[in-house]
PDB file of C-alpha atoms in Angstrom:
ATOM      1  CA  MET A   1      -0.709  31.296   3.918  1.00  0.00           C
ATOM      2  CA  SER A   2      -0.286  27.617   3.128  1.00  0.00           C
ATOM      3  CA  ARG A   3      -0.701  26.489  -0.452  1.00  0.00           C
ATOM      4  CA  ILE A   4      -1.382  22.927  -1.549  1.00  0.00           C
ATOM      5  CA  GLN A   5      -1.236  22.119  -5.232  1.00  0.00           C
ATOM      6  CA  LEU A   6      -2.026  18.999  -7.239  1.00  0.00           C
ATOM      7  CA  GLY A   7       0.388  18.175 -10.063  1.00  0.00           C
ATOM      8  CA  ASN A   8       3.680  16.254 -10.068  1.00  0.00           C
ATOM      9  CA  GLY A   9       2.428  14.569  -6.935  1.00  0.00           C
ATOM     10  CA  ILE A  10       1.145  16.961  -4.306  1.00  0.00           C
ATOM     11  CA  SER A  11       3.126  20.035  -3.344  1.00  0.00           C
ATOM     12  CA  TYR A  12       2.907  22.086  -0.183  1.00  0.00           C
ATOM     13  CA  GLU A  13       4.398  25.587  -0.051  1.00  0.00           C
ATOM     14  CA  ALA A  14       4.832  27.439   3.195  1.00  0.00           C
ATOM     15  CA  GLU A  15       7.323  29.834   4.767  1.00  0.00           C
ATOM     16  CA  GLY A  16       9.349  30.063   1.575  1.00  0.00           C
ATOM     17  CA  ARG A  17       9.862  26.299   1.124  1.00  0.00           C
ATOM     18  CA  ARG A  18       8.285  23.718  -1.173  1.00  0.00           C
ATOM     19  CA  PHE A  19       7.622  20.157  -0.050  1.00  0.00           C
ATOM     20  CA  ARG A  20       6.519  17.606  -2.608  1.00  0.00           C
ATOM     21  CA  PHE A  21       4.754  14.354  -1.741  1.00  0.00           C
ATOM     22  CA  ASP A  22       5.176  11.356  -4.082  1.00  0.00           C
ATOM     23  CA  PRO A  23       6.385  13.366  -7.098  1.00  0.00           C
ATOM     24  CA  ARG A  24       6.639  11.881 -10.575  1.00  0.00           C
ATOM     25  CA  LYS A  25       9.714  14.092 -11.053  1.00  0.00           C
ATOM     26  CA  ILE A  26      12.230  14.833  -8.312  1.00  0.00           C
ATOM     27  CA  LEU A  27      13.362  18.423  -8.804  1.00  0.00           C
ATOM     28  CA  PRO A  28      16.233  20.413  -7.266  1.00  0.00           C
ATOM     29  CA  ASP A  29      15.480  22.918  -4.495  1.00  0.00           C
ATOM     30  CA  GLU A  30      12.446  20.966  -3.301  1.00  0.00           C
ATOM     31  CA  VAL A  31      12.003  18.514  -0.441  1.00  0.00           C
ATOM     32  CA  ALA A  32      10.857  15.335  -2.193  1.00  0.00           C
ATOM     33  CA  MET A  33       9.167  12.628  -0.138  1.00  0.00           C
ATOM     34  CA  ILE A  34       8.483   9.090  -1.417  1.00  0.00           C
ATOM     35  CA  SER A  35       5.855   7.332   0.679  1.00  0.00           C
ATOM     36  CA  HIS A  36       6.423   3.772  -0.542  1.00  0.00           C
ATOM     37  CA  ALA A  37       7.663   1.625  -3.411  1.00  0.00           C
ATOM     38  CA  HIS A  38       4.523   0.844  -5.419  1.00  0.00           C
ATOM     39  CA  THR A  39       5.114   2.026  -8.950  1.00  0.00           C
ATOM     40  CA  ASP A  40       2.221   4.533  -8.937  1.00  0.00           C
ATOM     41  CA  HIS A  41       3.997   6.367  -6.114  1.00  0.00           C
ATOM     42  CA  LEU A  42       7.590   6.128  -7.364  1.00  0.00           C
ATOM     43  CA  PRO A  43       9.279   8.929  -9.325  1.00  0.00           C
ATOM     44  CA  SER A  44       9.979   8.255 -12.996  1.00  0.00           C
ATOM     45  CA  SER A  45      12.243  11.269 -13.573  1.00  0.00           C
ATOM     46  CA  PHE A  46      15.170  12.377 -11.441  1.00  0.00           C
ATOM     47  CA  LYS A  47      16.595  15.901 -11.720  1.00  0.00           C
ATOM     48  CA  SER A  48      17.853  15.310  -8.184  1.00  0.00           C
ATOM     49  CA  LEU A  49      18.673  12.105  -6.306  1.00  0.00           C
ATOM     50  CA  SER A  50      17.844  13.447  -2.857  1.00  0.00           C
ATOM     51  CA  ALA A  51      14.626  12.298  -1.164  1.00  0.00           C
ATOM     52  CA  VAL A  52      13.050  11.641   2.205  1.00  0.00           C
ATOM     53  CA  CYS A  53      12.096   7.964   2.308  1.00  0.00           C
ATOM     54  CA  SER A  54      12.721   4.727   4.177  1.00  0.00           C
ATOM     55  CA  PRO A  55      15.760   2.505   3.492  1.00  0.00           C
ATOM     56  CA  GLU A  56      13.432  -0.169   2.074  1.00  0.00           C
ATOM     57  CA  THR A  57      11.916   2.287  -0.389  1.00  0.00           C
ATOM     58  CA  LYS A  58      15.382   3.470  -1.382  1.00  0.00           C
ATOM     59  CA  ASP A  59      16.346  -0.094  -2.327  1.00  0.00           C
ATOM     60  CA  PHE A  60      13.210  -0.563  -4.427  1.00  0.00           C
ATOM     61  CA  VAL A  61      13.855   2.715  -6.254  1.00  0.00           C
ATOM     62  CA  LYS A  62      17.213   1.216  -7.160  1.00  0.00           C
ATOM     63  CA  ALA A  63      15.639  -2.085  -8.230  1.00  0.00           C
ATOM     64  CA  ARG A  64      12.734  -0.578 -10.179  1.00  0.00           C
ATOM     65  CA  ARG A  65      14.172   2.697 -11.493  1.00  0.00           C
ATOM     66  CA  ASN A  66      17.919   1.962 -11.404  1.00  0.00           C
ATOM     67  CA  LYS A  67      18.492   5.182  -9.485  1.00  0.00           C
ATOM     68  CA  ASP A  68      20.569   5.386  -6.319  1.00  0.00           C
ATOM     69  CA  VAL A  69      18.503   7.815  -4.279  1.00  0.00           C
ATOM     70  CA  GLN A  70      20.255   9.454  -1.355  1.00  0.00           C
ATOM     71  CA  ILE A  71      18.124   9.529   1.775  1.00  0.00           C
ATOM     72  CA  CYS A  72      18.039  13.010   3.230  1.00  0.00           C
ATOM     73  CA  SER A  73      16.551  14.391   6.403  1.00  0.00           C
ATOM     74  CA  ASN A  74      14.789  17.696   6.901  1.00  0.00           C
ATOM     75  CA  ASP A  75      14.237  19.573  10.130  1.00  0.00           C
ATOM     76  CA  ARG A  76      10.600  20.208   9.177  1.00  0.00           C
ATOM     77  CA  VAL A  77       9.706  16.643   8.166  1.00  0.00           C
ATOM     78  CA  GLU A  78       8.978  13.677  10.423  1.00  0.00           C
ATOM     79  CA  MET A  79       8.535  10.197   8.923  1.00  0.00           C
ATOM     80  CA  LEU A  80       5.835   8.026  10.490  1.00  0.00           C
ATOM     81  CA  GLU A  81       4.855   4.385   9.997  1.00  0.00           C
ATOM     82  CA  ALA A  82       2.125   4.065   7.339  1.00  0.00           C
ATOM     83  CA  GLY A  83       1.399   0.347   7.749  1.00  0.00           C
ATOM     84  CA  HIS A  84       0.639  -0.077   4.034  1.00  0.00           C
ATOM     85  CA  ILE A  85       3.605  -2.193   2.914  1.00  0.00           C
ATOM     86  CA  VAL A  86       7.092  -2.752   4.276  1.00  0.00           C
ATOM     87  CA  GLY A  87       8.928   0.575   4.251  1.00  0.00           C
ATOM     88  CA  SER A  88       5.819   2.722   3.734  1.00  0.00           C
ATOM     89  CA  ARG A  89       5.801   6.064   5.521  1.00  0.00           C
ATOM     90  CA  MET A  90       3.520   8.999   6.218  1.00  0.00           C
ATOM     91  CA  PHE A  91       5.034  12.488   6.395  1.00  0.00           C
ATOM     92  CA  LEU A  92       4.298  15.157   8.991  1.00  0.00           C
ATOM     93  CA  VAL A  93       5.504  18.596   7.899  1.00  0.00           C
ATOM     94  CA  LYS A  94       5.847  20.908  10.884  1.00  0.00           C
ATOM     95  CA  GLY A  95       5.649  24.675  11.005  1.00  0.00           C
ATOM     96  CA  GLU A  96       3.118  27.434  11.609  1.00  0.00           C
ATOM     97  CA  THR A  97       0.688  25.102   9.846  1.00  0.00           C
ATOM     98  CA  SER A  98       1.259  21.360  10.253  1.00  0.00           C
ATOM     99  CA  VAL A  99       0.451  19.044   7.362  1.00  0.00           C
ATOM    100  CA  LEU A 100       0.115  15.256   7.548  1.00  0.00           C
ATOM    101  CA  TYR A 101       0.330  13.383   4.252  1.00  0.00           C
ATOM    102  CA  THR A 102      -0.693   9.765   4.610  1.00  0.00           C
ATOM    103  CA  GLY A 103       0.065   8.287   1.195  1.00  0.00           C
ATOM    104  CA  ASP A 104      -1.478   4.802   1.246  1.00  0.00           C
ATOM    105  CA  TYR A 105      -1.881   3.603   4.822  1.00  0.00           C
ATOM    106  CA  CYS A 106      -3.385   0.950   7.060  1.00  0.00           C
ATOM    107  CA  THR A 107      -4.264   1.123  10.753  1.00  0.00           C
ATOM    108  CA  ARG A 108      -4.357  -2.665  11.197  1.00  0.00           C
ATOM    109  CA  ARG A 109      -1.167  -4.339  12.404  1.00  0.00           C
ATOM    110  CA  LYS A 110      -0.087  -7.026   9.928  1.00  0.00           C
ATOM    111  CA  GLU A 111       2.673  -9.623   9.657  1.00  0.00           C
ATOM    112  CA  ASN A 112       5.444  -7.254   8.543  1.00  0.00           C
ATOM    113  CA  THR A 113       4.105  -3.810   9.385  1.00  0.00           C
ATOM    114  CA  ASP A 114       2.949  -1.950  12.445  1.00  0.00           C
ATOM    115  CA  ALA A 115      -0.297  -0.017  12.302  1.00  0.00           C
ATOM    116  CA  ALA A 116      -0.388   3.598  11.183  1.00  0.00           C
ATOM    117  CA  LYS A 117      -1.286   5.922  14.044  1.00  0.00           C
ATOM    118  CA  PRO A 118      -3.068   9.277  13.841  1.00  0.00           C
ATOM    119  CA  HIS A 119      -1.224  12.485  14.669  1.00  0.00           C
ATOM    120  CA  LYS A 120      -2.648  15.898  15.443  1.00  0.00           C
ATOM    121  CA  CYS A 121      -2.311  18.252  12.483  1.00  0.00           C
ATOM    122  CA  ASP A 122      -3.835  21.364  10.937  1.00  0.00           C
ATOM    123  CA  ILE A 123      -4.169  19.942   7.433  1.00  0.00           C
ATOM    124  CA  LEU A 124      -4.639  16.261   6.645  1.00  0.00           C
ATOM    125  CA  ILE A 125      -4.112  14.832   3.160  1.00  0.00           C
ATOM    126  CA  THR A 126      -5.564  11.331   3.238  1.00  0.00           C
ATOM    127  CA  GLU A 127      -6.163   8.613   0.697  1.00  0.00           C
ATOM    128  CA  ALA A 128      -9.770   7.440   0.252  1.00  0.00           C
ATOM    129  CA  THR A 129      -9.340   4.237  -1.750  1.00  0.00           C
ATOM    130  CA  TYR A 130     -12.060   2.496   0.246  1.00  0.00           C
ATOM    131  CA  GLY A 131     -13.938   5.641   1.248  1.00  0.00           C
ATOM    132  CA  LYS A 132     -17.457   4.184   1.103  1.00  0.00           C
ATOM    133  CA  PRO A 133     -19.300   2.626   4.075  1.00  0.00           C
ATOM    134  CA  ARG A 134     -19.564  -0.837   2.525  1.00  0.00           C
ATOM    135  CA  TYR A 135     -15.786  -1.332   2.768  1.00  0.00           C
ATOM    136  CA  VAL A 136     -15.183  -2.564   6.312  1.00  0.00           C
ATOM    137  CA  PHE A 137     -12.458  -5.189   6.568  1.00  0.00           C
ATOM    138  CA  PRO A 138     -12.324  -8.150   8.948  1.00  0.00           C
ATOM    139  CA  ASP A 139      -9.725  -8.447  11.686  1.00  0.00           C
ATOM    140  CA  HIS A 140      -6.378  -9.350  10.097  1.00  0.00           C
ATOM    141  CA  ASP A 141      -5.619 -12.334  12.344  1.00  0.00           C
ATOM    142  CA  GLU A 142      -9.123 -13.728  11.908  1.00  0.00           C
ATOM    143  CA  ILE A 143      -9.118 -13.596   8.107  1.00  0.00           C
ATOM    144  CA  MET A 144      -5.630 -15.092   7.928  1.00  0.00           C
ATOM    145  CA  ALA A 145      -6.810 -17.955  10.155  1.00  0.00           C
ATOM    146  CA  VAL A 146      -9.570 -18.622   7.613  1.00  0.00           C
ATOM    147  CA  VAL A 147      -6.968 -18.600   4.826  1.00  0.00           C
ATOM    148  CA  ARG A 148      -4.727 -21.040   6.676  1.00  0.00           C
ATOM    149  CA  ASP A 149      -7.635 -23.411   7.345  1.00  0.00           C
ATOM    150  CA  TRP A 150      -8.528 -23.417   3.648  1.00  0.00           C
ATOM    151  CA  LEU A 151      -4.935 -24.089   2.610  1.00  0.00           C
ATOM    152  CA  ASP A 152      -4.320 -26.691   5.322  1.00  0.00           C
ATOM    153  CA  ASP A 153      -7.165 -28.748   3.926  1.00  0.00           C
ATOM    154  CA  ILE A 154      -5.770 -28.558   0.385  1.00  0.00           C
ATOM    155  CA  VAL A 155      -2.228 -29.465   1.437  1.00  0.00           C
ATOM    156  CA  ARG A 156      -3.446 -32.272   3.680  1.00  0.00           C
ATOM    157  CA  HIS A 157      -4.981 -33.906   0.602  1.00  0.00           C
ATOM    158  CA  ASP A 158      -1.754 -33.455  -1.422  1.00  0.00           C
ATOM    159  CA  GLY A 159      -3.289 -30.678  -3.473  1.00  0.00           C
ATOM    160  CA  SER A 160      -1.899 -27.368  -4.644  1.00  0.00           C
ATOM    161  CA  ALA A 161      -3.110 -23.798  -4.434  1.00  0.00           C
ATOM    162  CA  ILE A 162      -2.354 -20.617  -6.363  1.00  0.00           C
ATOM    163  CA  LEU A 163      -2.584 -17.346  -4.433  1.00  0.00           C
ATOM    164  CA  PHE A 164      -2.912 -14.178  -6.501  1.00  0.00           C
ATOM    165  CA  ALA A 165      -1.412 -11.163  -4.759  1.00  0.00           C
ATOM    166  CA  TYR A 166       0.378  -7.945  -5.633  1.00  0.00           C
ATOM    167  CA  PRO A 167       4.128  -8.698  -5.955  1.00  0.00           C
ATOM    168  CA  LEU A 168       5.086  -6.064  -3.377  1.00  0.00           C
ATOM    169  CA  GLY A 169       2.912  -5.858  -0.299  1.00  0.00           C
ATOM    170  CA  LYS A 170       0.413  -8.661   0.102  1.00  0.00           C
ATOM    171  CA  SER A 171       2.857 -11.246  -1.274  1.00  0.00           C
ATOM    172  CA  GLN A 172       5.226 -10.539   1.606  1.00  0.00           C
ATOM    173  CA  GLU A 173       2.350 -10.633   4.098  1.00  0.00           C
ATOM    174  CA  LEU A 174       1.318 -14.033   2.747  1.00  0.00           C
ATOM    175  CA  THR A 175       4.921 -15.281   2.807  1.00  0.00           C
ATOM    176  CA  ALA A 176       5.199 -14.372   6.485  1.00  0.00           C
ATOM    177  CA  ALA A 177       1.721 -15.528   7.537  1.00  0.00           C
ATOM    178  CA  LEU A 178       1.911 -18.881   5.722  1.00  0.00           C
ATOM    179  CA  ARG A 179       5.557 -19.777   6.372  1.00  0.00           C
ATOM    180  CA  ASN A 180       4.595 -23.146   7.876  1.00  0.00           C
ATOM    181  CA  LEU A 181       3.066 -24.271   4.579  1.00  0.00           C
ATOM    182  CA  PRO A 182       4.997 -25.550   1.511  1.00  0.00           C
ATOM    183  CA  LEU A 183       5.336 -22.144  -0.145  1.00  0.00           C
ATOM    184  CA  VAL A 184       6.815 -21.511  -3.582  1.00  0.00           C
ATOM    185  CA  LEU A 185       7.136 -18.065  -5.101  1.00  0.00           C
ATOM    186  CA  HIS A 186       7.090 -16.409  -8.481  1.00  0.00           C
ATOM    187  CA  PRO A 187      10.637 -15.137  -9.267  1.00  0.00           C
ATOM    188  CA  THR A 188       9.601 -11.474  -9.043  1.00  0.00           C
ATOM    189  CA  ILE A 189       8.151 -12.018  -5.583  1.00  0.00           C
ATOM    190  CA  ALA A 190      11.210 -14.016  -4.526  1.00  0.00           C
ATOM    191  CA  GLU A 191      13.451 -11.124  -5.611  1.00  0.00           C
ATOM    192  CA  ASN A 192      11.328  -8.604  -3.684  1.00  0.00           C
ATOM    193  CA  ASN A 193      11.615 -10.840  -0.633  1.00  0.00           C
ATOM    194  CA  ARG A 194      15.411 -11.024  -0.988  1.00  0.00           C
ATOM    195  CA  ILE A 195      15.611  -7.228  -1.012  1.00  0.00           C
ATOM    196  CA  LEU A 196      13.589  -7.066   2.187  1.00  0.00           C
ATOM    197  CA  GLN A 197      15.514  -9.870   3.863  1.00  0.00           C
ATOM    198  CA  LYS A 198      18.521  -7.527   3.792  1.00  0.00           C
ATOM    199  CA  HIS A 199      16.493  -5.326   6.139  1.00  0.00           C
ATOM    200  CA  GLY A 200      15.866  -8.148   8.596  1.00  0.00           C
ATOM    201  CA  TYR A 201      12.519  -9.539   7.449  1.00  0.00           C
ATOM    202  CA  ASP A 202      12.040 -13.316   7.565  1.00  0.00           C
ATOM    203  CA  LEU A 203      10.677 -13.949   4.073  1.00  0.00           C
ATOM    204  CA  SER A 204      12.585 -17.010   2.919  1.00  0.00           C
ATOM    205  CA  ALA A 205      10.771 -19.413   0.571  1.00  0.00           C
ATOM    206  CA  LYS A 206      11.675 -21.388  -2.537  1.00  0.00           C
ATOM    207  CA  GLU A 207      11.066 -20.174  -6.067  1.00  0.00           C
ATOM    208  CA  PHE A 208       8.633 -22.159  -8.180  1.00  0.00           C
ATOM    209  CA  ASP A 209      10.486 -24.582 -10.465  1.00  0.00           C
ATOM    210  CA  ALA A 210       8.445 -26.045 -13.322  1.00  0.00           C
ATOM    211  CA  HIS A 211      10.704 -29.111 -13.374  1.00  0.00           C
ATOM    212  CA  LYS A 212      10.985 -29.798  -9.650  1.00  0.00           C
ATOM    213  CA  THR A 213       7.954 -28.368  -7.838  1.00  0.00           C
ATOM    214  CA  GLU A 214       5.427 -31.099  -7.063  1.00  0.00           C
ATOM    215  CA  PRO A 215       2.223 -31.073  -4.985  1.00  0.00           C
ATOM    216  CA  PRO A 216       1.492 -30.303  -2.296  1.00  0.00           C
ATOM    217  CA  PHE A 217       2.482 -26.653  -2.678  1.00  0.00           C
ATOM    218  CA  VAL A 218       1.135 -23.128  -2.254  1.00  0.00           C
ATOM    219  CA  TYR A 219       2.227 -20.872  -5.114  1.00  0.00           C
ATOM    220  CA  ILE A 220       2.202 -17.096  -4.579  1.00  0.00           C
ATOM    221  CA  THR A 221       2.093 -15.107  -7.818  1.00  0.00           C
ATOM    222  CA  SER A 222       0.509 -12.058  -9.396  1.00  0.00           C
ATOM    223  CA  GLY A 223      -0.675 -14.339 -12.211  1.00  0.00           C
ATOM    224  CA  MET A 224       0.077 -11.614 -14.734  1.00  0.00           C
ATOM    225  CA  GLY A 225       2.133 -11.530 -17.915  1.00  0.00           C
ATOM    226  CA  LYS A 226       4.089 -14.627 -18.848  1.00  0.00           C
ATOM    227  CA  ASP A 227       2.897 -16.441 -15.731  1.00  0.00           C
ATOM    228  CA  ALA A 228      -0.677 -16.641 -17.031  1.00  0.00           C
ATOM    229  CA  GLY A 229       0.151 -19.736 -19.084  1.00  0.00           C
ATOM    230  CA  ARG A 230       1.704 -21.495 -16.094  1.00  0.00           C
ATOM    231  CA  VAL A 231      -1.335 -20.678 -13.987  1.00  0.00           C
ATOM    232  CA  GLN A 232      -3.703 -22.151 -16.564  1.00  0.00           C
ATOM    233  CA  ALA A 233      -1.617 -25.335 -16.765  1.00  0.00           C
ATOM    234  CA  LEU A 234      -1.664 -25.730 -12.975  1.00  0.00           C
ATOM    235  CA  LYS A 235      -5.413 -25.138 -12.846  1.00  0.00           C
ATOM    236  CA  LYS A 236      -5.930 -27.930 -15.407  1.00  0.00           C
ATOM    237  CA  LYS A 237      -4.041 -30.218 -13.030  1.00  0.00           C
ATOM    238  CA  GLY A 238      -6.473 -29.376 -10.241  1.00  0.00           C
ATOM    239  CA  ALA A 239      -4.850 -26.444  -8.465  1.00  0.00           C
ATOM    240  CA  LYS A 240      -7.258 -24.324  -6.423  1.00  0.00           C
ATOM    241  CA  THR A 241      -7.066 -20.543  -6.751  1.00  0.00           C
ATOM    242  CA  ALA A 242      -7.605 -17.598  -4.432  1.00  0.00           C
ATOM    243  CA  ALA A 243      -7.440 -13.822  -4.810  1.00  0.00           C
ATOM    244  CA  PHE A 244      -6.506 -11.393  -2.046  1.00  0.00           C
ATOM    245  CA  SER A 245      -7.991  -7.921  -2.401  1.00  0.00           C
ATOM    246  CA  GLY A 246     -10.080  -5.388  -0.562  1.00  0.00           C
ATOM    247  CA  TRP A 247     -12.359  -5.398  -3.586  1.00  0.00           C
ATOM    248  CA  ALA A 248     -13.375  -8.931  -2.601  1.00  0.00           C
ATOM    249  CA  LEU A 249     -16.057  -7.195  -0.538  1.00  0.00           C
ATOM    250  CA  ASP A 250     -17.756  -6.213  -3.801  1.00  0.00           C
ATOM    251  CA  ARG A 251     -20.617  -8.381  -4.947  1.00  0.00           C
ATOM    252  CA  GLY A 252     -19.522 -10.190  -8.096  1.00  0.00           C
ATOM    253  CA  PHE A 253     -15.777  -9.984  -7.432  1.00  0.00           C
ATOM    254  CA  LEU A 254     -15.427 -13.738  -6.937  1.00  0.00           C
ATOM    255  CA  HIS A 255     -17.190 -14.542 -10.205  1.00  0.00           C
ATOM    256  CA  GLU A 256     -15.399 -11.861 -12.215  1.00  0.00           C
ATOM    257  CA  SER A 257     -12.003 -12.951 -10.899  1.00  0.00           C
ATOM    258  CA  THR A 258     -12.620 -16.588 -11.923  1.00  0.00           C
ATOM    259  CA  VAL A 259     -11.067 -17.940  -8.722  1.00  0.00           C
ATOM    260  CA  ASP A 260     -12.251 -20.523  -6.225  1.00  0.00           C
ATOM    261  CA  GLU A 261     -11.997 -18.185  -3.229  1.00  0.00           C
ATOM    262  CA  ALA A 262     -11.627 -14.446  -2.698  1.00  0.00           C
ATOM    263  CA  PHE A 263     -10.401 -13.139   0.637  1.00  0.00           C
ATOM    264  CA  PRO A 264     -10.910  -9.469   1.661  1.00  0.00           C
ATOM    265  CA  VAL A 265      -7.290  -8.870   2.632  1.00  0.00           C
ATOM    266  CA  SER A 266      -6.170  -5.295   2.033  1.00  0.00           C
ATOM    267  CA  ASP A 267      -3.140  -3.123   2.714  1.00  0.00           C
ATOM    268  CA  HIS A 268      -5.416  -0.075   2.946  1.00  0.00           C
ATOM    269  CA  CYS A 269      -7.764   1.283   5.593  1.00  0.00           C
ATOM    270  CA  GLY A 270     -11.426   0.429   5.404  1.00  0.00           C
ATOM    271  CA  PHE A 271     -14.080   3.147   5.597  1.00  0.00           C
ATOM    272  CA  ASP A 272     -14.449   2.879   9.372  1.00  0.00           C
ATOM    273  CA  GLU A 273     -10.684   3.065   9.879  1.00  0.00           C
ATOM    274  CA  LEU A 274     -10.347   6.076   7.576  1.00  0.00           C
ATOM    275  CA  SER A 275     -13.090   7.871   9.505  1.00  0.00           C
ATOM    276  CA  ALA A 276     -11.562   7.083  12.902  1.00  0.00           C
ATOM    277  CA  PHE A 277      -8.139   8.230  11.695  1.00  0.00           C
ATOM    278  CA  VAL A 278      -9.460  11.589  10.455  1.00  0.00           C
ATOM    279  CA  LYS A 279     -11.346  12.200  13.686  1.00  0.00           C
ATOM    280  CA  LYS A 280      -8.309  11.469  15.880  1.00  0.00           C
ATOM    281  CA  CYS A 281      -6.045  13.743  13.807  1.00  0.00           C
ATOM    282  CA  SER A 282      -8.437  16.662  14.604  1.00  0.00           C
ATOM    283  CA  PRO A 283      -7.484  18.658  11.497  1.00  0.00           C
ATOM    284  CA  GLN A 284      -8.978  21.980  10.515  1.00  0.00           C
ATOM    285  CA  MET A 285      -9.011  20.909   6.871  1.00  0.00           C
ATOM    286  CA  VAL A 286      -8.907  17.553   5.071  1.00  0.00           C
ATOM    287  CA  PHE A 287      -8.004  16.889   1.448  1.00  0.00           C
ATOM    288  CA  THR A 288      -8.961  13.462   0.089  1.00  0.00           C
ATOM    289  CA  THR A 289      -7.198  11.669  -2.754  1.00  0.00           C
ATOM    290  CA  HIS A 290      -7.639   8.457  -4.774  1.00  0.00           C
ATOM    291  CA  GLY A 291     -10.591   6.092  -4.852  1.00  0.00           C
ATOM    292  CA  PHE A 292     -13.800   7.485  -3.421  1.00  0.00           C
ATOM    293  CA  ALA A 293     -12.314  10.911  -2.719  1.00  0.00           C
ATOM    294  CA  LYS A 294     -15.539  12.846  -3.380  1.00  0.00           C
ATOM    295  CA  GLU A 295     -17.732  10.538  -1.345  1.00  0.00           C
ATOM    296  CA  PHE A 296     -15.336  10.439   1.590  1.00  0.00           C
ATOM    297  CA  ALA A 297     -14.908  14.228   1.629  1.00  0.00           C
ATOM    298  CA  MET A 298     -18.693  14.571   1.756  1.00  0.00           C
ATOM    299  CA  HIS A 299     -18.831  12.139   4.679  1.00  0.00           C
ATOM    300  CA  ILE A 300     -16.163  14.107   6.572  1.00  0.00           C
ATOM    301  CA  ARG A 301     -18.068  17.379   6.107  1.00  0.00           C
ATOM    302  CA  ARG A 302     -21.510  15.945   6.865  1.00  0.00           C
ATOM    303  CA  ASP A 303     -20.804  13.419   9.617  1.00  0.00           C
ATOM    304  CA  LEU A 304     -17.564  14.589  11.248  1.00  0.00           C
ATOM    305  CA  GLY A 305     -18.162  18.335  10.951  1.00  0.00           C
ATOM    306  CA  ILE A 306     -14.697  18.963   9.479  1.00  0.00           C
ATOM    307  CA  GLU A 307     -14.088  20.969   6.322  1.00  0.00           C
ATOM    308  CA  ALA A 308     -13.013  18.616   3.538  1.00  0.00           C
ATOM    309  CA  GLN A 309     -12.398  18.766  -0.181  1.00  0.00           C
ATOM    310  CA  PRO A 310     -11.442  16.107  -2.734  1.00  0.00           C
ATOM    311  CA  MET A 311      -8.272  16.658  -4.737  1.00  0.00           C
ATOM    312  CA  ILE A 312      -9.262  16.005  -8.320  1.00  0.00           C
ATOM    313  CA  ALA A 313      -7.326  16.556 -11.530  1.00  0.00           C
ATOM    314  CA  ARG A 314      -9.454  19.326 -13.004  1.00  0.00           C
ATOM    315  CA  GLN A 315      -9.096  21.431  -9.848  1.00  0.00           C
ATOM    316  CA  ARG A 316      -5.394  22.063  -9.905  1.00  0.00           C
ATOM    317  CA  THR A 317      -4.876  24.436  -6.969  1.00  0.00           C
ATOM    318  CA  LEU A 318      -6.269  24.417  -3.458  1.00  0.00           C
ATOM    319  CA  ASP A 319      -5.511  27.358  -1.202  1.00  0.00           C
ATOM    320  CA  HIS A 320      -6.072  27.066   2.514  1.00  0.00           C
ATOM    321  CA  PHE A 321      -5.595  29.694   5.219  1.00  0.00           C
ATOM    322  CA  CYS A 322      -4.983  28.720   8.851  1.00  0.00           C
TER     323      CYS A 322
END
């Protein structure tokens, strides 16, 4: 019997051992696995400092949680490229029943990450952030070419642009993809880039300096917190703005975001990519998490002919026999 339980991340118990995916608390006598360094996937409590994760994720745990996690290996666990952000990993737990946990993942190759690839498994635990048919993303190279054309025109006329992106993930993709433009970075993004440069990534760019930075420039920022005032001041001086999000495919996103342009650039799979990934993994059972988990599980059952169930908070335990 294999038991999968929701709570403190997702746990998987089999053959007398407990494996825990993206736990909020790392506990002794469990195999803890951290898929990537976004804060909603990082532990906040550490009863143990041992975890299966990438070196990049280890460094961000140190930076964001001030904990020096020790990377461990396990003979049952294989780490696989997730393609979500730098250092993101999927986990394949081997045994009588094999379980693949995707965490957040992307099957498109991007500037800093290779594409996630499907692996045969008995049980698949997949995210479903964009698990509705309307979310189909453009080719990465094609959309970035559109972005560069838009920015080239602004810079050519001695203008400035503000790019809103998550500080860890898309900001590094933009840094790498737009390196030939006059980039300046928010300090938080610059620090994230410095951490990753230690791992060999070419992410060098200047920090924004309110006293020295003059147009033309392309400023990458989250636009949140204390930076909101700076953004408003730059907009009053004529700076153009753009948001980068998968939700840009939603009608009304551009207007609601109050930006000049919105580009559908995502670090997640689109609906078509999620479906193709599930099919190629050939699982006997699929559990869906996050986003449109219910809708995507229904699609898997109805259209792919594979048993599927959403993992939702009020249903705490899911038992599966293989």
